[in-house]
Amino acid sequence: MAVSFRIPGFLRDFTGGRALVRLEHSPATVGAALAALWAVHPGVRDRMVNERGELRPHVNIFVGSENVRWTGGLATPLPEDSEISIIPSISGG
């Protein structure tokens, strides 16, 4: 089975303009899925994580409707056929 990534506009320059990226396999965790994404689209990595490999504060990752910050972070298990959404934080006043 596969895992799909919904790619926001600010990262599409690094995915060849693609809004949806599918992996042909189903990694066990969010971190493994991201590593597979970054292997194909390496420019995405530095915009999502810092030099210690931690998610940047302005990047949110959802598996379905669950934010991984509250479900185990990058160690969050992935069910087969998961959809992962990368969503930037929005702020303003």
Short mmCIF file of C-alpha atoms in Angstrom, two decimals:
data_model
loop_
_atom_site.label_atom_id
_atom_site.label_comp_id
_atom_site.label_asym_id
_atom_site.label_seq_id
_atom_site.Cartn_x
_atom_site.Cartn_y
_atom_site.Cartn_z
CA MET A 1 0.00 0.00 0.00
CA ALA A 2 1.05 3.61 -0.35
CA VAL A 3 1.40 6.80 1.67
CA SER A 4 0.44 10.19 0.22
CA PHE A 5 1.80 13.61 1.16
CA ARG A 6 -0.19 16.81 0.68
CA ILE A 7 2.44 19.44 -0.12
CA PRO A 8 1.75 23.11 0.71
CA GLY A 9 2.58 25.90 -1.71
CA PHE A 10 5.78 26.99 0.04
CA LEU A 11 7.34 23.54 -0.56
CA ARG A 12 6.17 22.89 -4.12
CA ASP A 13 9.27 24.46 -5.65
CA PHE A 14 11.13 21.49 -4.15
CA THR A 15 8.70 18.82 -5.41
CA GLY A 16 8.62 19.90 -9.05
CA GLY A 17 5.39 21.81 -8.44
CA ARG A 18 3.54 18.75 -7.21
CA ALA A 19 0.80 19.23 -4.60
CA LEU A 20 0.54 15.47 -3.98
CA VAL A 21 3.47 13.09 -3.63
CA ARG A 22 2.82 9.35 -3.27
CA LEU A 23 5.22 6.78 -1.91
CA GLU A 24 4.72 3.32 -3.35
CA HIS A 25 5.31 1.68 0.02
CA SER A 26 3.96 2.27 3.51
CA PRO A 27 6.68 3.18 6.04
CA ALA A 28 6.02 2.27 9.66
CA THR A 29 6.34 5.79 11.12
CA VAL A 30 5.96 9.43 10.13
CA GLY A 31 9.75 9.86 10.44
CA ALA A 32 10.40 6.97 8.04
CA ALA A 33 7.84 8.36 5.59
CA LEU A 34 9.46 11.80 5.74
CA ALA A 35 12.91 10.26 5.19
CA ALA A 36 11.54 8.58 2.06
CA LEU A 37 10.03 11.88 0.88
CA TRP A 38 13.32 13.68 1.50
CA ALA A 39 15.26 11.02 -0.42
CA VAL A 40 13.18 11.86 -3.51
CA HIS A 41 12.85 15.61 -2.82
CA PRO A 42 15.87 16.60 -0.66
CA GLY A 43 15.14 20.34 -0.70
CA VAL A 44 12.06 19.80 1.45
CA ARG A 45 14.01 18.54 4.48
CA ASP A 46 15.72 21.76 5.56
CA ARG A 47 12.45 23.67 5.38
CA MET A 48 10.73 21.17 7.70
CA VAL A 49 13.31 20.26 10.34
CA ASN A 50 16.18 22.03 12.07
CA GLU A 51 19.81 20.88 12.27
CA ARG A 52 18.90 18.49 15.12
CA GLY A 53 16.20 16.82 13.03
CA GLU A 54 13.34 18.36 15.04
CA LEU A 55 10.26 19.78 13.37
CA ARG A 56 10.45 23.51 12.91
CA PRO A 57 7.86 25.38 15.03
CA HIS A 58 6.02 26.73 11.97
CA VAL A 59 5.56 23.29 10.34
CA ASN A 60 2.67 21.04 11.34
CA ILE A 61 2.28 17.48 10.16
CA PHE A 62 -1.06 15.74 10.24
CA VAL A 63 -1.82 12.08 9.69
CA GLY A 64 -5.44 12.23 8.67
CA SER A 65 -6.88 14.76 11.12
CA GLU A 66 -4.34 14.20 13.93
CA ASN A 67 -1.41 16.56 14.51
CA VAL A 68 1.69 14.40 15.12
CA ARG A 69 2.89 16.81 17.80
CA TRP A 70 0.26 15.16 20.03
CA THR A 71 0.54 11.55 18.80
CA GLY A 72 4.25 10.78 19.14
CA GLY A 73 5.97 13.21 16.79
CA LEU A 74 8.11 11.61 14.11
CA ALA A 75 7.68 8.23 15.87
CA THR A 76 3.91 8.31 15.21
CA PRO A 77 2.89 4.98 13.65
CA LEU A 78 1.38 5.10 10.18
CA PRO A 79 -1.58 2.99 9.18
CA GLU A 80 -1.48 1.72 5.59
CA ASP A 81 -2.77 4.13 2.95
CA SER A 82 -2.19 7.13 5.22
CA GLU A 83 -2.47 10.68 4.00
CA ILE A 84 0.10 13.02 5.53
CA SER A 85 -0.55 16.75 5.28
CA ILE A 86 2.24 19.27 5.75
CA ILE A 87 0.66 22.50 6.95
CA PRO A 88 2.48 25.74 7.75
CA SER A 89 1.40 27.71 10.80
CA ILE A 90 -0.48 30.89 10.07
CA SER A 91 -0.12 33.94 12.24
CA GLY A 92 -1.18 37.48 12.07
CA GLY A 93 -2.81 40.23 13.96
#
